[in-house]
Tab-separated table of C-alpha atoms and ligand atoms in Angstrom:
chain	number	residue	atom	x	y	z
A	1	MET	CA	1.760	16.500	-20.050
A	2	PHE	CA	0.815	13.109	-18.943
A	3	GLU	CA	1.540	11.361	-22.304
A	4	LEU	CA	2.693	7.639	-21.664
A	5	SER	CA	6.405	7.893	-23.118
A	6	GLU	CA	7.492	4.536	-25.525
A	7	ARG	CA	9.106	2.134	-23.243
A	8	ALA	CA	6.476	3.416	-20.474
A	9	ARG	CA	3.771	1.727	-23.529
A	10	ARG	CA	5.902	-0.823	-23.807
A	11	TYR	CA	5.941	-1.923	-20.067
A	12	GLN	CA	1.474	-1.869	-20.717
A	13	ASP	CA	1.616	-3.372	-22.979
A	14	ASP	CA	3.762	-5.939	-21.646
A	15	LEU	CA	1.402	-5.890	-18.556
A	16	LEU	CA	-2.018	-6.148	-19.838
A	17	ALA	CA	-0.805	-9.784	-21.956
A	18	PHE	CA	0.862	-10.649	-18.572
A	19	MET	CA	-3.205	-9.908	-17.071
A	20	ASP	CA	-4.576	-11.116	-19.785
A	21	GLU	CA	-2.548	-14.655	-20.299
A	22	HIS	CA	-1.965	-15.531	-16.933
A	23	ILE	CA	-3.316	-13.327	-14.412
A	24	TYR	CA	-6.838	-13.258	-15.078
A	25	PRO	CA	-7.152	-17.134	-15.541
A	26	ALA	CA	-5.035	-18.068	-12.892
A	27	GLU	CA	-7.775	-16.212	-10.103
A	28	ALA	CA	-9.757	-18.914	-9.566
A	29	VAL	CA	-7.025	-21.487	-8.885
A	30	TYR	CA	-5.766	-18.987	-6.131
A	31	GLU	CA	-9.387	-19.180	-4.709
A	32	ALA	CA	-8.924	-23.013	-5.163
A	33	GLN	CA	-5.311	-23.637	-3.800
A	34	MET	CA	-6.928	-21.267	-0.449
A	35	ALA	CA	-9.325	-23.122	0.570
A	36	GLU	CA	-8.256	-26.757	-0.330
A	37	ALA	CA	-5.171	-25.541	1.687
A	38	GLY	CA	-7.107	-23.829	4.680
A	39	ASP	CA	-4.915	-21.528	6.495
A	40	PRO	CA	-5.287	-18.360	5.279
A	41	HIS	CA	-1.299	-17.253	4.797
A	42	PHE	CA	-1.159	-20.210	3.126
A	43	GLN	CA	1.465	-19.400	0.428
A	44	PRO	CA	0.163	-21.258	-2.842
A	45	PRO	CA	1.925	-22.485	-5.372
A	46	ILE	CA	0.497	-20.348	-8.285
A	47	VAL	CA	2.084	-17.136	-6.835
A	48	GLU	CA	5.339	-18.311	-6.950
A	49	GLU	CA	4.035	-20.014	-10.787
A	50	LEU	CA	3.079	-16.123	-11.770
A	51	LYS	CA	6.481	-14.560	-10.150
A	52	THR	CA	8.608	-17.156	-12.697
A	53	GLU	CA	6.173	-15.551	-14.967
A	54	ALA	CA	6.656	-12.980	-14.799
A	55	ARG	CA	10.283	-12.125	-14.438
A	56	LYS	CA	10.898	-14.489	-17.180
A	57	ARG	CA	8.860	-11.261	-19.394
A	58	GLY	CA	10.867	-8.442	-17.888
A	59	LEU	CA	7.853	-7.933	-15.005
A	60	TRP	CA	9.789	-7.278	-11.958
A	61	ASN	CA	10.651	-4.383	-9.577
A	62	LEU	CA	8.550	-2.209	-11.748
A	63	PHE	CA	7.976	-0.069	-9.027
A	64	HIS	CA	11.753	0.542	-8.183
A	65	PRO	CA	12.023	4.429	-8.810
A	66	HIS	CA	16.696	3.012	-8.433
A	67	PRO	CA	17.833	2.185	-12.445
A	68	GLN	CA	20.060	-0.883	-10.306
A	69	TRP	CA	17.393	-2.100	-8.819
A	70	GLY	CA	14.594	-2.471	-10.755
A	71	PRO	CA	13.631	-0.186	-14.754
A	72	GLY	CA	14.080	2.964	-12.952
A	73	LEU	CA	10.521	4.315	-14.095
A	74	THR	CA	9.630	7.386	-13.013
A	75	ASN	CA	6.465	7.852	-10.504
A	76	LEU	CA	4.432	9.204	-13.448
A	77	GLU	CA	6.020	6.009	-16.357
A	78	TYR	CA	4.443	3.704	-13.117
A	79	ALA	CA	1.260	4.654	-12.669
A	80	PRO	CA	-0.798	3.202	-15.852
A	81	LEU	CA	0.693	-0.055	-14.807
A	82	ALA	CA	-0.241	0.066	-11.264
A	83	GLU	CA	-3.502	0.431	-12.072
A	84	ILE	CA	-3.730	-2.299	-14.232
A	85	MET	CA	-2.023	-4.464	-11.206
A	86	GLY	CA	-4.870	-2.888	-8.804
A	87	ARG	CA	-7.358	-5.069	-11.406
A	88	SER	CA	-6.593	-8.231	-9.424
A	89	ALA	CA	-4.904	-7.002	-6.582
A	90	HIS	CA	-4.117	-10.574	-4.323
A	91	LEU	CA	-2.257	-11.547	-7.188
A	92	ALA	CA	-0.570	-9.061	-9.730
A	93	PRO	CA	0.701	-6.813	-7.483
A	94	GLU	CA	2.605	-9.903	-5.563
A	95	ALA	CA	3.602	-11.328	-8.794
A	96	THR	CA	5.702	-8.709	-10.321
A	97	ASN	CA	6.580	-7.966	-6.886
A	98	CYS	CA	5.624	-4.407	-6.664
A	99	SER	CA	3.276	-5.064	-2.875
A	100	ALA	CA	3.211	-3.056	0.121
A	101	PRO	CA	4.369	-2.489	2.398
A	102	ASP	CA	8.113	-4.275	0.323
A	103	THR	CA	7.987	-1.354	-1.930
A	104	GLY	CA	8.442	1.129	0.661
A	105	ASN	CA	10.364	-0.788	2.955
A	106	MET	CA	12.705	-1.731	0.115
A	107	GLU	CA	12.835	2.162	-0.889
A	108	VAL	CA	13.820	2.563	2.601
A	109	LEU	CA	16.332	-0.206	2.650
A	110	THR	CA	17.774	1.575	-0.569
A	111	LEU	CA	18.015	4.982	0.953
A	112	PHE	CA	19.379	4.554	4.235
A	113	GLY	CA	20.218	0.748	4.286
A	114	THR	CA	23.980	-0.090	5.580
A	115	PRO	CA	25.467	-2.194	2.655
A	116	GLU	CA	25.330	-4.625	5.379
A	117	HIS	CA	21.536	-4.041	5.184
A	118	GLN	CA	21.233	-4.533	1.856
A	119	GLU	CA	23.664	-7.495	1.546
A	120	GLN	CA	21.133	-9.004	3.903
A	121	TRP	CA	17.534	-7.768	3.288
A	122	LEU	CA	17.056	-5.474	-0.067
A	123	ARG	CA	18.981	-8.503	-2.291
A	124	PRO	CA	16.460	-11.307	-1.297
A	125	LEU	CA	13.351	-8.509	-1.303
A	126	LEU	CA	14.527	-7.854	-4.765
A	127	GLU	CA	15.025	-11.288	-5.974
A	128	GLY	CA	11.213	-11.387	-4.399
A	129	GLU	CA	12.547	-14.287	-1.669
A	130	ILE	CA	11.522	-13.044	0.975
A	131	ARG	CA	8.914	-10.882	2.466
A	132	SER	CA	8.612	-7.492	5.017
A	133	ALA	CA	6.240	-6.102	7.548
A	134	PHE	CA	6.824	-2.060	9.144
A	135	ALA	CA	6.217	-1.580	12.454
A	136	MET	CA	4.440	1.490	13.773
A	137	THR	CA	1.026	1.178	14.850
A	138	GLU	CA	0.493	0.725	18.214
A	139	PRO	CA	-2.625	-0.312	20.149
A	140	ALA	CA	-2.418	2.210	23.161
A	141	VAL	CA	-1.759	5.151	21.329
A	142	ALA	CA	-3.367	7.181	18.755
A	143	SER	CA	-1.042	6.251	16.448
A	144	SER	CA	-2.458	8.591	13.146
A	145	ASP	CA	-0.563	10.990	15.504
A	146	ALA	CA	3.029	9.206	15.182
A	147	THR	CA	4.881	11.642	18.239
A	148	ASN	CA	2.482	9.005	20.339
A	149	ILE	CA	4.726	6.446	19.644
A	150	GLN	CA	6.449	4.455	22.205
A	151	LEU	CA	7.540	1.679	21.510
A	152	ARG	CA	11.072	1.723	23.542
A	153	MET	CA	14.526	1.657	22.181
A	154	GLU	CA	17.467	1.815	24.673
A	155	ARG	CA	21.479	1.551	24.163
A	156	ASP	CA	23.265	-0.918	26.069
A	157	GLY	CA	26.244	-1.113	25.112
A	158	ASP	CA	27.014	-1.971	21.561
A	159	ASP	CA	23.211	-3.355	21.360
A	160	TYR	CA	19.878	-1.010	21.537
A	161	VAL	CA	17.265	-2.750	22.947
A	162	LEU	CA	13.133	-2.953	22.686
A	163	ASN	CA	10.319	-2.667	25.041
A	164	GLY	CA	6.471	-2.638	23.489
A	165	ARG	CA	3.911	-3.714	21.341
A	166	LYS	CA	2.476	-2.597	17.952
A	167	TRP	CA	-0.552	-4.052	15.342
A	168	TRP	CA	-1.993	-4.046	11.837
A	169	THR	CA	1.601	-5.100	11.222
A	170	SER	CA	0.775	-6.062	7.738
A	171	ASN	CA	2.585	-9.033	6.028
A	172	ALA	CA	3.665	-10.194	9.135
A	173	LEU	CA	1.344	-13.779	8.996
A	174	HIS	CA	2.791	-13.879	5.037
A	175	LYS	CA	5.180	-16.837	4.907
A	176	ASN	CA	7.865	-15.910	3.488
A	177	CYS	CA	8.211	-13.060	5.537
A	178	LYS	CA	11.998	-12.308	7.422
A	179	VAL	CA	12.297	-8.942	8.960
A	180	LEU	CA	10.402	-6.022	9.775
A	181	ILE	CA	11.042	-1.895	9.406
A	182	VAL	CA	10.561	-0.915	13.701
A	183	MET	CA	9.511	2.541	14.283
A	184	GLY	CA	10.696	3.235	18.094
A	185	LYS	CA	10.756	5.755	21.346
A	186	THR	CA	15.215	6.452	21.320
A	187	ASP	CA	15.456	9.379	23.092
A	188	PRO	CA	12.019	10.478	24.611
A	189	SER	CA	13.533	14.088	26.213
A	190	ALA	CA	14.653	14.736	23.056
A	191	PRO	CA	13.074	17.925	20.601
A	192	THR	CA	9.385	16.163	19.532
A	193	HIS	CA	9.846	14.814	15.765
A	194	ARG	CA	13.592	13.835	17.053
A	195	GLN	CA	12.412	11.870	19.595
A	196	GLN	CA	12.162	8.194	17.540
A	197	SER	CA	14.357	5.513	15.785
A	198	MET	CA	14.149	3.264	13.068
A	199	MET	CA	15.340	-0.476	12.605
A	200	VAL	CA	15.939	-3.231	11.250
A	201	VAL	CA	14.825	-6.732	12.987
A	202	PRO	CA	14.527	-9.921	11.858
A	203	ILE	CA	10.783	-11.037	12.394
A	204	ASP	CA	12.543	-14.478	14.138
A	205	ALA	CA	14.907	-12.370	17.371
A	206	PRO	CA	14.332	-13.906	20.063
A	207	GLY	CA	11.474	-11.957	22.066
A	208	VAL	CA	8.973	-10.540	18.856
A	209	THR	CA	5.953	-12.531	18.878
A	210	VAL	CA	3.393	-12.243	16.725
A	211	GLN	CA	0.552	-12.868	18.984
A	212	ARG	CA	-2.494	-13.182	16.379
A	213	GLY	CA	-3.110	-11.669	13.123
A	214	LEU	CA	-6.187	-9.293	13.232
A	215	PRO	CA	-9.331	-9.778	10.938
A	216	VAL	CA	-10.646	-6.851	8.539
A	217	PHE	CA	-14.643	-7.172	8.174
A	218	GLY	CA	-13.852	-11.017	8.657
A	219	TYR	CA	-11.836	-11.522	6.220
A	220	GLN	CA	-7.962	-12.756	7.260
A	221	ASP	CA	-5.692	-11.836	4.124
A	222	ARG	CA	-2.891	-13.974	3.226
A	223	GLU	CA	-0.315	-11.845	4.137
A	224	GLY	CA	-2.192	-10.996	7.459
A	225	HIS	CA	-2.339	-7.992	9.483
A	226	ALA	CA	-0.151	-8.811	12.822
A	227	GLU	CA	-0.719	-8.145	16.382
A	228	VAL	CA	3.380	-8.124	17.754
A	229	THR	CA	4.834	-7.616	20.724
A	230	PHE	CA	8.449	-7.059	21.354
A	231	GLU	CA	10.160	-7.927	25.012
A	232	ASN	CA	13.618	-7.330	26.064
A	233	VAL	CA	14.477	-7.855	21.591
A	234	ARG	CA	18.078	-7.154	21.380
A	235	VAL	CA	19.845	-5.643	18.466
A	236	PRO	CA	23.021	-4.600	16.511
A	237	ALA	CA	23.052	-1.294	17.169
A	238	THR	CA	23.796	-1.571	13.507
A	239	ALA	CA	20.325	-2.232	13.185
A	240	LEU	CA	19.026	1.415	13.033
A	241	LEU	CA	18.746	3.119	10.013
A	242	ALA	CA	20.226	6.643	8.816
A	243	GLY	CA	20.488	8.166	12.878
A	244	GLU	CA	19.126	8.273	15.647
A	245	GLY	CA	15.922	10.678	15.777
A	246	ASP	CA	15.394	9.933	11.784
A	247	GLY	CA	12.288	7.705	12.191
A	248	PHE	CA	10.179	10.392	11.269
A	249	MET	CA	12.431	12.196	8.472
A	250	ILE	CA	12.548	8.176	6.977
A	251	SER	CA	8.838	7.903	7.807
A	252	GLN	CA	7.904	11.254	5.259
A	253	ALA	CA	10.425	9.700	2.729
A	254	ARG	CA	8.691	6.357	2.838
A	255	LEU	CA	4.991	7.170	2.946
A	256	GLY	CA	5.353	9.453	-0.241
A	257	PRO	CA	5.804	6.947	-2.726
A	258	GLY	CA	3.768	4.083	-0.709
A	259	ARG	CA	0.332	6.128	-0.350
A	260	ILE	CA	1.030	7.065	-4.278
A	261	HIS	CA	1.006	3.340	-5.268
A	262	HIS	CA	-1.973	2.425	-2.920
A	263	CYS	CA	-4.156	5.695	-4.672
A	264	MET	CA	-3.013	4.129	-8.579
A	265	ARG	CA	-4.163	0.530	-7.578
A	266	ALA	CA	-7.518	1.684	-6.217
A	267	VAL	CA	-8.474	3.279	-9.198
A	268	GLY	CA	-7.679	0.117	-11.132
A	269	MET	CA	-10.131	-2.372	-8.574
A	270	ALA	CA	-12.479	0.800	-9.779
A	271	GLU	CA	-11.843	0.217	-12.959
A	272	ARG	CA	-12.859	-3.735	-12.466
A	273	ALA	CA	-15.819	-2.817	-10.441
A	274	LEU	CA	-17.434	-0.197	-13.620
A	275	ASP	CA	-16.848	-3.288	-16.213
A	276	LEU	CA	-18.119	-5.660	-13.570
A	277	MET	CA	-20.959	-3.160	-12.518
A	278	ILE	CA	-21.438	-3.029	-16.760
A	279	ASP	CA	-21.856	-6.138	-17.133
A	280	ARG	CA	-23.753	-7.357	-14.765
A	281	ALA	CA	-26.629	-4.420	-15.706
A	282	GLN	CA	-26.128	-5.464	-19.774
A	283	SER	CA	-27.187	-9.215	-18.662
A	284	ARG	CA	-30.085	-9.209	-15.451
A	285	VAL	CA	-33.666	-8.422	-15.991
A	286	THR	CA	-36.248	-7.341	-14.858
A	287	PHE	CA	-39.571	-5.736	-15.696
A	288	GLY	CA	-39.311	-7.086	-19.767
A	289	GLU	CA	-35.870	-4.675	-19.542
A	290	PRO	CA	-32.390	-4.986	-19.394
A	291	VAL	CA	-31.627	-2.903	-15.538
A	292	ALA	CA	-28.838	-1.065	-17.531
A	293	ASN	CA	-31.740	0.497	-19.693
A	294	ARG	CA	-32.802	2.244	-15.841
A	295	ALA	CA	-32.041	5.514	-15.835
A	296	ASN	CA	-30.567	5.281	-12.443
A	297	ILE	CA	-28.300	2.724	-12.943
A	298	GLN	CA	-27.379	4.430	-16.095
A	299	ASP	CA	-26.872	7.026	-13.562
A	300	TRP	CA	-24.523	5.415	-11.764
A	301	ILE	CA	-22.221	4.738	-14.794
A	302	ALA	CA	-21.790	7.960	-15.710
A	303	GLU	CA	-20.961	9.322	-12.076
A	304	SER	CA	-18.255	6.175	-11.824
A	305	ARG	CA	-16.789	6.839	-15.486
A	306	ILE	CA	-16.443	11.060	-14.246
A	307	GLU	CA	-14.993	10.056	-10.733
A	308	ILE	CA	-12.651	7.619	-12.035
A	309	ASP	CA	-11.201	9.778	-14.372
A	310	MET	CA	-10.881	13.041	-12.339
A	311	ALA	CA	-9.387	10.303	-9.279
A	312	ARG	CA	-6.645	8.898	-11.676
A	313	LEU	CA	-5.698	12.285	-13.459
A	314	LEU	CA	-5.329	13.948	-9.638
A	315	THR	CA	-2.830	11.150	-9.460
A	316	LEU	CA	-1.460	11.197	-12.142
A	317	LYS	CA	-0.525	15.256	-11.530
A	318	ALA	CA	0.484	13.604	-7.414
A	319	ALA	CA	3.005	11.118	-9.877
A	320	TYR	CA	4.179	13.479	-12.009
A	321	LEU	CA	5.028	16.395	-9.603
A	322	MET	CA	6.927	13.671	-7.587
A	323	ASP	CA	9.137	13.617	-10.787
A	324	THR	CA	9.578	16.839	-10.905
A	325	VAL	CA	9.094	18.862	-7.612
A	326	GLY	CA	9.871	16.633	-5.142
A	327	ASN	CA	7.921	14.771	-2.439
A	328	LYS	CA	8.037	18.125	-0.378
A	329	ALA	CA	6.182	20.178	-2.503
A	330	ALA	CA	3.810	17.265	-3.459
A	331	ARG	CA	2.803	17.146	-0.946
A	332	THR	CA	-1.282	18.425	-1.598
A	333	GLU	CA	-1.430	17.035	-4.037
A	334	ILE	CA	-0.048	13.244	-2.120
A	335	ALA	CA	-2.028	14.373	-0.073
A	336	ALA	CA	-5.242	14.783	-1.554
A	337	ILE	CA	-5.592	11.591	-3.991
A	338	LYS	CA	-5.102	9.728	-0.761
A	339	VAL	CA	-7.878	10.684	0.827
A	340	ALA	CA	-9.950	10.435	-3.111
A	341	ALA	CA	-8.491	7.797	-4.976
A	342	PRO	CA	-10.134	5.254	-1.646
A	343	ASN	CA	-13.581	7.373	-1.710
A	344	VAL	CA	-13.393	7.679	-5.450
A	345	ALA	CA	-13.358	3.682	-5.356
A	346	LEU	CA	-15.061	2.757	-2.729
A	347	LYS	CA	-18.150	4.310	-4.251
A	348	VAL	CA	-17.769	2.328	-7.652
A	349	VAL	CA	-17.486	-0.824	-5.708
A	350	ASP	CA	-20.425	0.571	-3.829
A	351	ARG	CA	-23.039	0.642	-6.649
A	352	ALA	CA	-21.125	-2.249	-8.480
A	353	ILE	CA	-22.374	-4.715	-5.223
A	354	GLN	CA	-26.094	-3.041	-5.211
A	355	VAL	CA	-26.293	-3.391	-9.665
A	356	HIS	CA	-25.282	-7.106	-8.781
A	357	GLY	CA	-27.799	-7.722	-5.517
A	358	GLY	CA	-27.104	-10.979	-3.505
A	359	ALA	CA	-24.087	-11.954	-5.745
A	360	GLY	CA	-22.015	-8.676	-4.666
A	361	VAL	CA	-21.969	-9.626	-1.022
A	362	SER	CA	-21.002	-12.987	-1.661
A	363	ASP	CA	-17.361	-14.273	-2.564
A	364	ASP	CA	-18.503	-15.812	-6.260
A	365	PHE	CA	-17.982	-11.910	-6.984
A	366	PRO	CA	-14.841	-9.656	-6.027
A	367	LEU	CA	-16.809	-7.198	-5.056
A	368	ALA	CA	-17.339	-7.368	-1.203
A	369	SER	CA	-13.320	-8.769	-0.625
A	370	MET	CA	-12.560	-4.635	-2.494
A	371	TYR	CA	-14.959	-3.006	-0.861
A	372	ALA	CA	-13.133	-4.420	2.925
A	373	HIS	CA	-9.785	-3.769	1.452
A	374	LEU	CA	-10.599	-0.049	0.217
A	375	ARG	CA	-12.145	0.720	3.099
A	376	THR	CA	-8.878	-0.393	4.735
A	377	LEU	CA	-7.315	2.448	2.860
A	378	ARG	CA	-9.351	5.699	4.440
A	379	LEU	CA	-6.899	4.107	7.390
A	380	ALA	CA	-3.746	2.606	6.678
A	381	ASP	CA	-1.158	5.056	6.098
A	382	GLY	CA	-3.327	7.812	7.706
A	383	PRO	CA	-6.985	8.367	8.367
A	384	ASP	CA	-8.626	10.548	5.577
A	385	GLU	CA	-8.982	13.244	8.485
A	386	VAL	CA	-5.612	13.926	9.475
A	387	HIS	CA	-4.457	14.284	5.262
A	388	LYS	CA	-7.724	17.028	5.476
A	389	ARG	CA	-6.056	18.169	8.105
A	390	SER	CA	-3.016	18.707	6.704
A	391	ILE	CA	-3.912	20.004	3.228
A	392	ALA	CA	-6.168	22.393	5.071
A	393	GLN	CA	-3.298	23.756	6.947
A	394	TRP	CA	-0.951	24.457	3.800
A	395	GLU	CA	-4.193	26.365	2.768
A	396	LEU	CA	-4.106	28.807	5.707
A	397	ARG	CA	-0.860	29.194	5.412
A	398	ARG	CA	-0.614	29.753	1.749
A	399	ARG	CA	-3.004	32.627	2.504
A	400	ASP	CA	-1.251	33.945	5.727
A	401	PRO	CA	1.842	32.177	6.274
A	402	GLN	CA	2.301	32.643	10.434
A	403	TRP	CA	-1.887	30.452	11.107
A	404	GLY	CA	-1.438	28.138	13.239
A	405	ARG	CA	1.919	28.134	14.276
A	406	LYS	CA	2.919	28.749	17.616
A	407	SER	CA	4.612	32.268	18.852
B	1	FAD	C1	-5.579	-2.753	6.728
B	1	FAD	C2	-4.274	-2.094	8.069
B	1	FAD	C3	-3.301	-1.829	7.388
B	1	FAD	C4	-2.832	-1.360	7.960
B	1	FAD	N1	-1.318	-1.684	7.985
B	1	FAD	C5	-0.409	-1.237	8.446
B	1	FAD	C6	0.854	-1.079	8.931
B	1	FAD	O1	1.452	-2.204	8.040
B	1	FAD	N2	1.537	-0.959	9.404
B	1	FAD	C7	1.654	-0.191	10.772
B	1	FAD	O2	2.062	0.825	11.194
B	1	FAD	N3	-0.014	0.588	10.333
B	1	FAD	C8	-0.910	0.046	10.048
B	1	FAD	N4	-2.055	0.405	9.808
B	1	FAD	C9	-2.754	0.599	10.903
B	1	FAD	C10	-2.871	2.663	9.956
B	1	FAD	O3	-1.364	3.354	9.648
B	1	FAD	C11	-3.269	3.274	11.608
B	1	FAD	O4	-5.067	2.678	11.821
B	1	FAD	C12	-3.328	5.236	11.430
B	1	FAD	O5	-2.545	5.511	11.321
B	1	FAD	C13	-5.029	4.813	12.163
B	1	FAD	O6	-3.814	5.369	13.246
B	1	FAD	P1	-5.193	4.251	14.609
B	1	FAD	O7	-5.095	2.771	14.169
B	1	FAD	O8	-4.346	4.151	15.826
B	1	FAD	O9	-5.918	5.404	15.206
B	1	FAD	P2	-6.023	7.073	15.838
B	1	FAD	O10	-4.975	7.600	15.791
B	1	FAD	O11	-6.504	6.442	17.448
B	1	FAD	O12	-7.625	8.150	15.243
B	1	FAD	C14	-8.693	7.051	14.654
B	1	FAD	C15	-9.472	8.955	14.137
B	1	FAD	O13	-9.008	9.860	14.860
B	1	FAD	C16	-9.619	10.744	14.153
B	1	FAD	N5	-8.903	11.391	13.745
B	1	FAD	C17	-7.153	11.298	14.348
B	1	FAD	N6	-7.491	12.657	14.293
B	1	FAD	C18	-7.340	13.652	13.693
B	1	FAD	C19	-7.737	15.205	13.531
B	1	FAD	N7	-6.728	15.889	13.213
B	1	FAD	N8	-8.582	15.215	13.065
B	1	FAD	C20	-9.839	14.846	13.235
B	1	FAD	N9	-9.848	13.415	13.311
B	1	FAD	C21	-8.604	12.613	13.540
B	1	FAD	C22	-9.145	9.584	12.526
B	1	FAD	O14	-11.196	9.735	11.521
B	1	FAD	C23	-9.084	8.445	13.159
B	1	FAD	O15	-9.351	7.241	11.990
B	1	FAD	C24	-2.940	-0.569	8.895
B	1	FAD	C25	-4.537	-0.134	9.685
B	1	FAD	C26	-4.656	-1.200	8.476
B	1	FAD	C27	-6.961	-1.314	8.674
């Protein structure tokens, strides 16, 4: 059922070769260039070199489902490729122009952008010339319920005027970030899910200020997670994506594929952590025996294999359903994998850290940084609890269609 197509297998072989020949050897170069720059948001030359090489090999925009913009792979075909990229998450997604949040933003601009948006923003994004950010979450309100979003978008003649404060706007500190897709309220008196709209806002528009980068467990990620203020930011009415009140509809369209890409990469990270755990357990000796001979360590290795394979199969099932019956019908599986994949990967990375001893929490190995990144995936794109709430509601209504509906 989940057998790879001929072309997906070709891409997989090409990507594996690219990882071995270029990405893994570049990891140390990347670390050295970042350390030398002393700026956490520096764009190291090695990343641009990798982009050139990936493009030359045809490993570019692999995520894009529409054939006019990329190879037009299905979600099921893309899944194993994203998993491979997840093994080197700082480098491989950006090298192949498959990074979040650009992938979701490119999808939105493809589906809902005007020809002008597509020329000004989508084309350079697809070319890897610029990057983008998605600004929905706000510090002042519980943003996992997006109906709480407060940023105001008020119509004024031919313009909209934006006022508000966002945070966790990932990528806004990337040196190439030029554009934000912003969610805000155009009509607070409209029905609850028609109050919000999305607009395309240049990051250098007067009144947009990137206030600071938020650290994650002390790490300042290169792309940055920014707190951004909007003070009387004036954009033309043509900045609107789709129509007024369509913000919720767009966010649903955007988050389905984005969520599953994160999960695929998380499975790849878990695989790499398992490899590291095994190598370390085989190479260290305590009390006369390799650590790998201990029953509890073998239990962790076996449990990790079982859990990773379960997470991968659920991810592939979600991808298959998205391709065959659509994102809406696949919503239970999309929500389920968004909970399962980061949790499985976290468990595997945690075991790998333990097997490494002190080295596991240092930055001589990628495990500590993997852990920090994966932990955020239990929050980003919706916390576990919100996805579980949705799954439970759909399950309850499967038995009683009226369950929880207001009469
Ligand atoms: C590294 C990182 C990157 C991010 N990138 C982006 C980005 O690019 N753009 C963007 O807009 N946002 C981004 N986010 C923000 C992320 O999407 C939000 O943090 C998330 O949606 C939760 O919103 P909140 O932080 O306001 O938490 P709140 O809404 O305040 O929720 C807090 C907690 O309450 C609990 N909770 C909430 N609802 C329920 C419920 N129904 N039942 C039980 N418990 C519940 C959950 O445990 C939840 O974690 C990012 C976050 C992180 C950490």
